[in-house]
Tab-separated table of C-alpha atoms in Angstrom:
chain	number	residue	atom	x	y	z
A	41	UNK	CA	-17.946	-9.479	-3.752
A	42	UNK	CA	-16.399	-12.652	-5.252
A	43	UNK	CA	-18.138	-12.771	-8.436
A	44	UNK	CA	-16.389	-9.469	-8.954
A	45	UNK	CA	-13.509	-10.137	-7.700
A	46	UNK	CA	-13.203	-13.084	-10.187
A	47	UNK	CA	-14.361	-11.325	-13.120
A	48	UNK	CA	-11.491	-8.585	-12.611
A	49	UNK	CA	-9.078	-11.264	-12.381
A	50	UNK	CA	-9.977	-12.917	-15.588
A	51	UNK	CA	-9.388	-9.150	-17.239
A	52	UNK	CA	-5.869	-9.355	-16.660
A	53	UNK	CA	-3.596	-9.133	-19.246
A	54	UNK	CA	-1.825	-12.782	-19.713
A	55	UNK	CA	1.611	-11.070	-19.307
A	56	UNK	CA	0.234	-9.663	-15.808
A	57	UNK	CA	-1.308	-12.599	-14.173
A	58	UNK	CA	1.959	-14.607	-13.049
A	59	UNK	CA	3.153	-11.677	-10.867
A	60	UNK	CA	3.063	-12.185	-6.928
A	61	UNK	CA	-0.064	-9.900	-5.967
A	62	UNK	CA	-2.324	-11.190	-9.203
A	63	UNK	CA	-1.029	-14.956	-8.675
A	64	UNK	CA	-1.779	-14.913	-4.755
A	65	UNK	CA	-5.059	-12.959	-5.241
A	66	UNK	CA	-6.008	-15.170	-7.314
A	67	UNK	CA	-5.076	-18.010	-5.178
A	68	UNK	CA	-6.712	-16.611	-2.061
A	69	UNK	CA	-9.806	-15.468	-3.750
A	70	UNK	CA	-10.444	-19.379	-5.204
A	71	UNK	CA	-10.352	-20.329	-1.510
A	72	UNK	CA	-12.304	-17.386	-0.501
A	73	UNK	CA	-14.840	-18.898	-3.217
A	74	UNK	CA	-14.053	-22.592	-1.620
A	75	UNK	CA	-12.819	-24.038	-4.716
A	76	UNK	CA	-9.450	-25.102	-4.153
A	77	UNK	CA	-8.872	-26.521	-7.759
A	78	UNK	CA	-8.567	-22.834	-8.720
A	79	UNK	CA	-5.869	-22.345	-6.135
A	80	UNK	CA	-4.208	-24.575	-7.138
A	81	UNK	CA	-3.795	-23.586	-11.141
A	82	UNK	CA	-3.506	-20.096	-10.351
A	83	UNK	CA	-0.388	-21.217	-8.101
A	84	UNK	CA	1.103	-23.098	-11.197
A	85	UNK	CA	1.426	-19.699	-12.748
A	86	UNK	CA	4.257	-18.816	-11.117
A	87	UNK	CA	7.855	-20.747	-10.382
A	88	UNK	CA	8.275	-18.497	-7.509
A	89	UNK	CA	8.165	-20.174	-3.794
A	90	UNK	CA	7.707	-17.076	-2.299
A	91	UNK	CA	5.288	-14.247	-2.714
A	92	UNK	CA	6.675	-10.885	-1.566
A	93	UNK	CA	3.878	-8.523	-2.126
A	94	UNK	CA	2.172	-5.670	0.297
A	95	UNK	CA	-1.131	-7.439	-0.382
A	96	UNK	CA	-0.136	-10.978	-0.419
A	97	UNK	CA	3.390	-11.728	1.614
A	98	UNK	CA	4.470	-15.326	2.504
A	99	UNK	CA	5.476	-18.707	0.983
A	100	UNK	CA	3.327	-19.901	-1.609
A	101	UNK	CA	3.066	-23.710	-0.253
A	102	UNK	CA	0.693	-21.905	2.206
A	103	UNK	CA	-2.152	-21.284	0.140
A	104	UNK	CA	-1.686	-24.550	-1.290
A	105	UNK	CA	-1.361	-26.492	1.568
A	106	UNK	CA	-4.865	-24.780	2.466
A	107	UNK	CA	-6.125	-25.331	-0.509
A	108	UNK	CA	-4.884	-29.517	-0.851
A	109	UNK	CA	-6.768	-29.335	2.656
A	110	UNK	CA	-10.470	-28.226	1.537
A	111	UNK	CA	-9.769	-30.605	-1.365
A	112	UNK	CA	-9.613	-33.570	0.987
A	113	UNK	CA	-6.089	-34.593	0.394
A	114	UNK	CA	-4.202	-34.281	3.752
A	115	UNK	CA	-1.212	-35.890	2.486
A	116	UNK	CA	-0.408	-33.461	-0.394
A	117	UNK	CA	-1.833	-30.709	2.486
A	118	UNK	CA	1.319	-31.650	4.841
A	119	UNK	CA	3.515	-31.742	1.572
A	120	UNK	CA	2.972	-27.903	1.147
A	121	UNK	CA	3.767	-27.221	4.792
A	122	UNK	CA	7.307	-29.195	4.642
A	123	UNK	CA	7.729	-27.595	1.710
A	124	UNK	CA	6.555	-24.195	3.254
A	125	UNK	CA	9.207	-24.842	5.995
A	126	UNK	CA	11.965	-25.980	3.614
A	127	UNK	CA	11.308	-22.318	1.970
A	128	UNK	CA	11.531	-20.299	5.196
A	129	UNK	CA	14.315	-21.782	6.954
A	130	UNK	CA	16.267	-21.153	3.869
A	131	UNK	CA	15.246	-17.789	3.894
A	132	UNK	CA	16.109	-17.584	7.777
A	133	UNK	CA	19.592	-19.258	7.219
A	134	UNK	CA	20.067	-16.802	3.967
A	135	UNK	CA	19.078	-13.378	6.016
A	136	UNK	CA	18.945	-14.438	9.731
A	137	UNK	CA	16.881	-11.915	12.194
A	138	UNK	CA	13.705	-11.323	9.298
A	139	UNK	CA	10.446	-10.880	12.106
A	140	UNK	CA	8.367	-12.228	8.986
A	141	UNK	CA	10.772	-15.186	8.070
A	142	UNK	CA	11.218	-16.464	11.269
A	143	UNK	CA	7.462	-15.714	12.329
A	144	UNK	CA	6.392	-17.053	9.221
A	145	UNK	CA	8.569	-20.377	10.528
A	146	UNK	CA	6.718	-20.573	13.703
A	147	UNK	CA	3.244	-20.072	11.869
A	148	UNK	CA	4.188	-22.908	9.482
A	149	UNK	CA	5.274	-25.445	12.438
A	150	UNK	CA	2.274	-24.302	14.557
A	151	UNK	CA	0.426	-25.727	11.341
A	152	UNK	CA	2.460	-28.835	11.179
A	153	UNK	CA	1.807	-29.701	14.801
A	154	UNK	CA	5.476	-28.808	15.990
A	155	UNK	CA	3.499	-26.554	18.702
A	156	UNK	CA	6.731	-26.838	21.079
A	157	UNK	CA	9.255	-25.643	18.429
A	158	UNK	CA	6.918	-22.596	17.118
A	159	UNK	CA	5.795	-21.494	20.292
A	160	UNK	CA	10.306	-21.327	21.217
A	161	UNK	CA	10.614	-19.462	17.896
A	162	UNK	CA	7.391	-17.367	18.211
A	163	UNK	CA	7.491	-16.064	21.724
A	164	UNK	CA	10.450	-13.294	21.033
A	165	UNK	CA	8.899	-12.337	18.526
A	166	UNK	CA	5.324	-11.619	19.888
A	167	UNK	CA	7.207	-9.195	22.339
A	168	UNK	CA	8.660	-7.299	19.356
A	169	UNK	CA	5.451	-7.154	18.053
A	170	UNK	CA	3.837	-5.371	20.968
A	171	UNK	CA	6.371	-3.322	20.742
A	172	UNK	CA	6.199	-2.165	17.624
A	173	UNK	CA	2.676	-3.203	16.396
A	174	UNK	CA	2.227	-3.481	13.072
A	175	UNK	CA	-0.869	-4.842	10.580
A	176	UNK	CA	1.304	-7.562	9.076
A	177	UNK	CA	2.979	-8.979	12.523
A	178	UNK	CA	-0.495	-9.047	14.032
A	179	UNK	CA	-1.839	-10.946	11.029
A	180	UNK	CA	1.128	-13.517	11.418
A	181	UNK	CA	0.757	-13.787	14.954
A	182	UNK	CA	-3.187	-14.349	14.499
A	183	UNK	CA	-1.789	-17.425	12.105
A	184	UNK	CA	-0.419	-18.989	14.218
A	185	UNK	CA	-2.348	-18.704	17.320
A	186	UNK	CA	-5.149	-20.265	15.161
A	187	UNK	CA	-3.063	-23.043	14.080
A	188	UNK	CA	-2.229	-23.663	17.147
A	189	UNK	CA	-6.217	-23.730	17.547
A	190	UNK	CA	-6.508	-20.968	20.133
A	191	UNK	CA	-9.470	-18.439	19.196
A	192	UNK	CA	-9.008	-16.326	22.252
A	193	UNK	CA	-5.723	-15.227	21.306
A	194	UNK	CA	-6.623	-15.505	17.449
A	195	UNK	CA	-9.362	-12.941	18.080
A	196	UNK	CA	-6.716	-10.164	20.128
A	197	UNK	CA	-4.245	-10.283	17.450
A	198	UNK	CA	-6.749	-10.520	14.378
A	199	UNK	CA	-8.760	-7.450	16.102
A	200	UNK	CA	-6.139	-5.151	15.470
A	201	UNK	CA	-6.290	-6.132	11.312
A	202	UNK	CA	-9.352	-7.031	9.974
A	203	UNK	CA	-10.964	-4.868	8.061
A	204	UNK	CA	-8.035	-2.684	7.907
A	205	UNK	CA	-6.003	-4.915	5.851
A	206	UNK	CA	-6.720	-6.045	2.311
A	207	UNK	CA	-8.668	-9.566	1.995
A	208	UNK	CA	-8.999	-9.659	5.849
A	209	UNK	CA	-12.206	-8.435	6.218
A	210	UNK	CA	-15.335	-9.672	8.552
A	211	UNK	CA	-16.698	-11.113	5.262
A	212	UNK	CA	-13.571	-13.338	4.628
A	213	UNK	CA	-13.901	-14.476	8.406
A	214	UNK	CA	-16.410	-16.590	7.563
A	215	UNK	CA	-14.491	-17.868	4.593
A	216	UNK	CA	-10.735	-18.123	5.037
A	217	UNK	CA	-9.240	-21.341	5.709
A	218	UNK	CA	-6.488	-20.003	7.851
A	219	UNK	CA	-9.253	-19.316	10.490
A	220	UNK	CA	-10.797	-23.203	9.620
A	221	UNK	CA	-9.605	-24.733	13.596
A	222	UNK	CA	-11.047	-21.697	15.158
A	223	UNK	CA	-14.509	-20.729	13.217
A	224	UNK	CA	-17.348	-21.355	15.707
A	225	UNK	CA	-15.378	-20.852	18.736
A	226	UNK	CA	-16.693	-18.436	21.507
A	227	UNK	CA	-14.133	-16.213	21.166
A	228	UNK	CA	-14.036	-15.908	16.746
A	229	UNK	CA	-17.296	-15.801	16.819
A	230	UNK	CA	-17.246	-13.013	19.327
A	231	UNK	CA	-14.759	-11.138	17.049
A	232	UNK	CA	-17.049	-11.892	13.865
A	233	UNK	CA	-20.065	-9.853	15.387
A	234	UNK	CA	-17.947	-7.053	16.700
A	235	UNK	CA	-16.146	-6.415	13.325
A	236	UNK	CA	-19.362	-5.993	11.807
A	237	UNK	CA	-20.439	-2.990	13.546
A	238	UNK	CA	-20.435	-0.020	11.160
A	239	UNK	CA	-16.936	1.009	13.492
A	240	UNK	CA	-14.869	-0.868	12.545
A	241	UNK	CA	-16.697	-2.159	8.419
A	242	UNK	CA	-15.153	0.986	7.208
A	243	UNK	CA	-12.377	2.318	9.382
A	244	UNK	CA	-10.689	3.596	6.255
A	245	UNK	CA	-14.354	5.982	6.044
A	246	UNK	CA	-13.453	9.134	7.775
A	247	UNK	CA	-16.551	12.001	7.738
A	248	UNK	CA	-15.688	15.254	6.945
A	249	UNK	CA	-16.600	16.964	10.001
A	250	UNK	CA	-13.801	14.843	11.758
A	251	UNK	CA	-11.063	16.662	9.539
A	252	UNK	CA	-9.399	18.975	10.567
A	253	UNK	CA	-8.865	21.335	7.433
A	254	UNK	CA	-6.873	24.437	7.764
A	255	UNK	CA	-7.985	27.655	7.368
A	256	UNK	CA	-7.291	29.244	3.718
A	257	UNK	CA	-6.781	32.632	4.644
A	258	UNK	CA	-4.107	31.575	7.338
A	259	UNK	CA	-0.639	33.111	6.811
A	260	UNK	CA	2.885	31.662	8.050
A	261	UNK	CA	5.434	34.112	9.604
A	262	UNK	CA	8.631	33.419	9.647
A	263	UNK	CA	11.437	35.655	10.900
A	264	UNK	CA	13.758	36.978	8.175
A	265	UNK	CA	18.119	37.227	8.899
A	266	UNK	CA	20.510	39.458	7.540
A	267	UNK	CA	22.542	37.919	5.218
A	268	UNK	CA	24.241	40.549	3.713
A	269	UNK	CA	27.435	41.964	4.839
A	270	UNK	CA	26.208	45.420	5.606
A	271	UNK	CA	24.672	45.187	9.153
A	272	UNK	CA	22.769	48.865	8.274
A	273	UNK	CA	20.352	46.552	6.617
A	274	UNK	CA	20.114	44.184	9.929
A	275	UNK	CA	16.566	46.285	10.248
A	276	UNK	CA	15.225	45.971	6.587
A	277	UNK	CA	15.447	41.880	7.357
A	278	UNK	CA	13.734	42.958	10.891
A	279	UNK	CA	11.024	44.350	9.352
A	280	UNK	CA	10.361	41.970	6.841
């Protein structure tokens, strides 16, 4: 619900709305609403490069290079991904082994057309990641597999988050331009109709009957030790 979305934005307080999560909302929902010329003023809220938020977590030349893009202006577009770059390989040279920095690297060359470089930088990490899966390392890995323009592999990584992570839903699919090279592919489309079964639209939904909820009369027993230094009282604690 954009409309919605919008008009809880605009009740922020003015001393609230340059933060990271209200500044990249904001940004991501004026994409999400496909006009980029509110991207792009929300992002001049902030100084900040970066936006380190639960809801909203990478450099903030992304959204704008996205948003430059849907405005028709390539060249400022590849501006915001040098400068996206420029911010993470800082951050990787600052505090070296960071799976987001240096995934967040590879997603921003994949962008940029460096395919070779990002796919070197990338490829370690995609092992970690199957490792130990988590919603935010699939969502960076489904970045840059579709800037790379691959929808198959897009699809298996973005599986595991939409619509269990916020503003990645199967409504934003359709919308997002990080998904832009991929949208009407075999494969994205294939995800699009299977994330809109009533599965996986509310996986957050759990029914009651599936709960397991504990009986109230249940009682705990737990054995009691003597702690005294008279051992005649070893069977009070015993019977207890």
């Amino acid at each position: 619900d954009l409309p919605a979305a919008r008009q809880l934005l605009d009740t922020l307080d003015p001393l609230e709305r340059n933060g990271d999560r209200a500044v990249g909302v904001a940004m991501t929902i004026g994409l999400l609403e496909q006009k980029p010329e509110r991207t792009i003023e929300a992002g001049g809220l902030t100084a900040r490069n970066y936006f380190d938020d639960d809801y909203v977590r990478g450099p903030k030349a992304w959204l704008l290079a996205h948003a430059y893009t849907m405005a028709g202006k390539p060249t400022l577009a590849q501006a915001q991904w040098q400068e996206a770059e420029n911010v993470l390989r800082q951050r990787t040279r600052t505090a070296p082994g960071n799976w987001l920095d240096d995934a967040g690297l590879a997603v921003t060359l994949a962008w940029l057309g460096a395919t070779e470089e990002a796919a070197r930088i990338m490829a370690p990490l995609e092992s970690l990641a199957r490792e130990s899966p988590e919603p935010l390392r699939s969502l960076y890995l489904a970045y840059y597999q579709a800037g790379c323009g691959d929808a198959a592999n897009t699809a298996v990584w973005l599986e595991q988050v939409v619509n269990r992570r916020e503003l990645v839903t199967v409504k934003t699919l359709a919308l997002d331009p990080w998904w832009a090279k991929v949208r009407g592919k075999p494969e994205f489309e294939a995800l699009r109709v299977t994330a809109d079964s009533p599965d996986l639209r509310s996986p957050r939904q759990t029914s009651a009957s599936s709960v397991s909820v504990p009986d109230p009369k249940s009682v705990a027993v737990l054995a009691f030790e003597n702690l005294s230094d008279d051992k005649a009282n070893e069977y009070f604690s015993d019977g207890l």
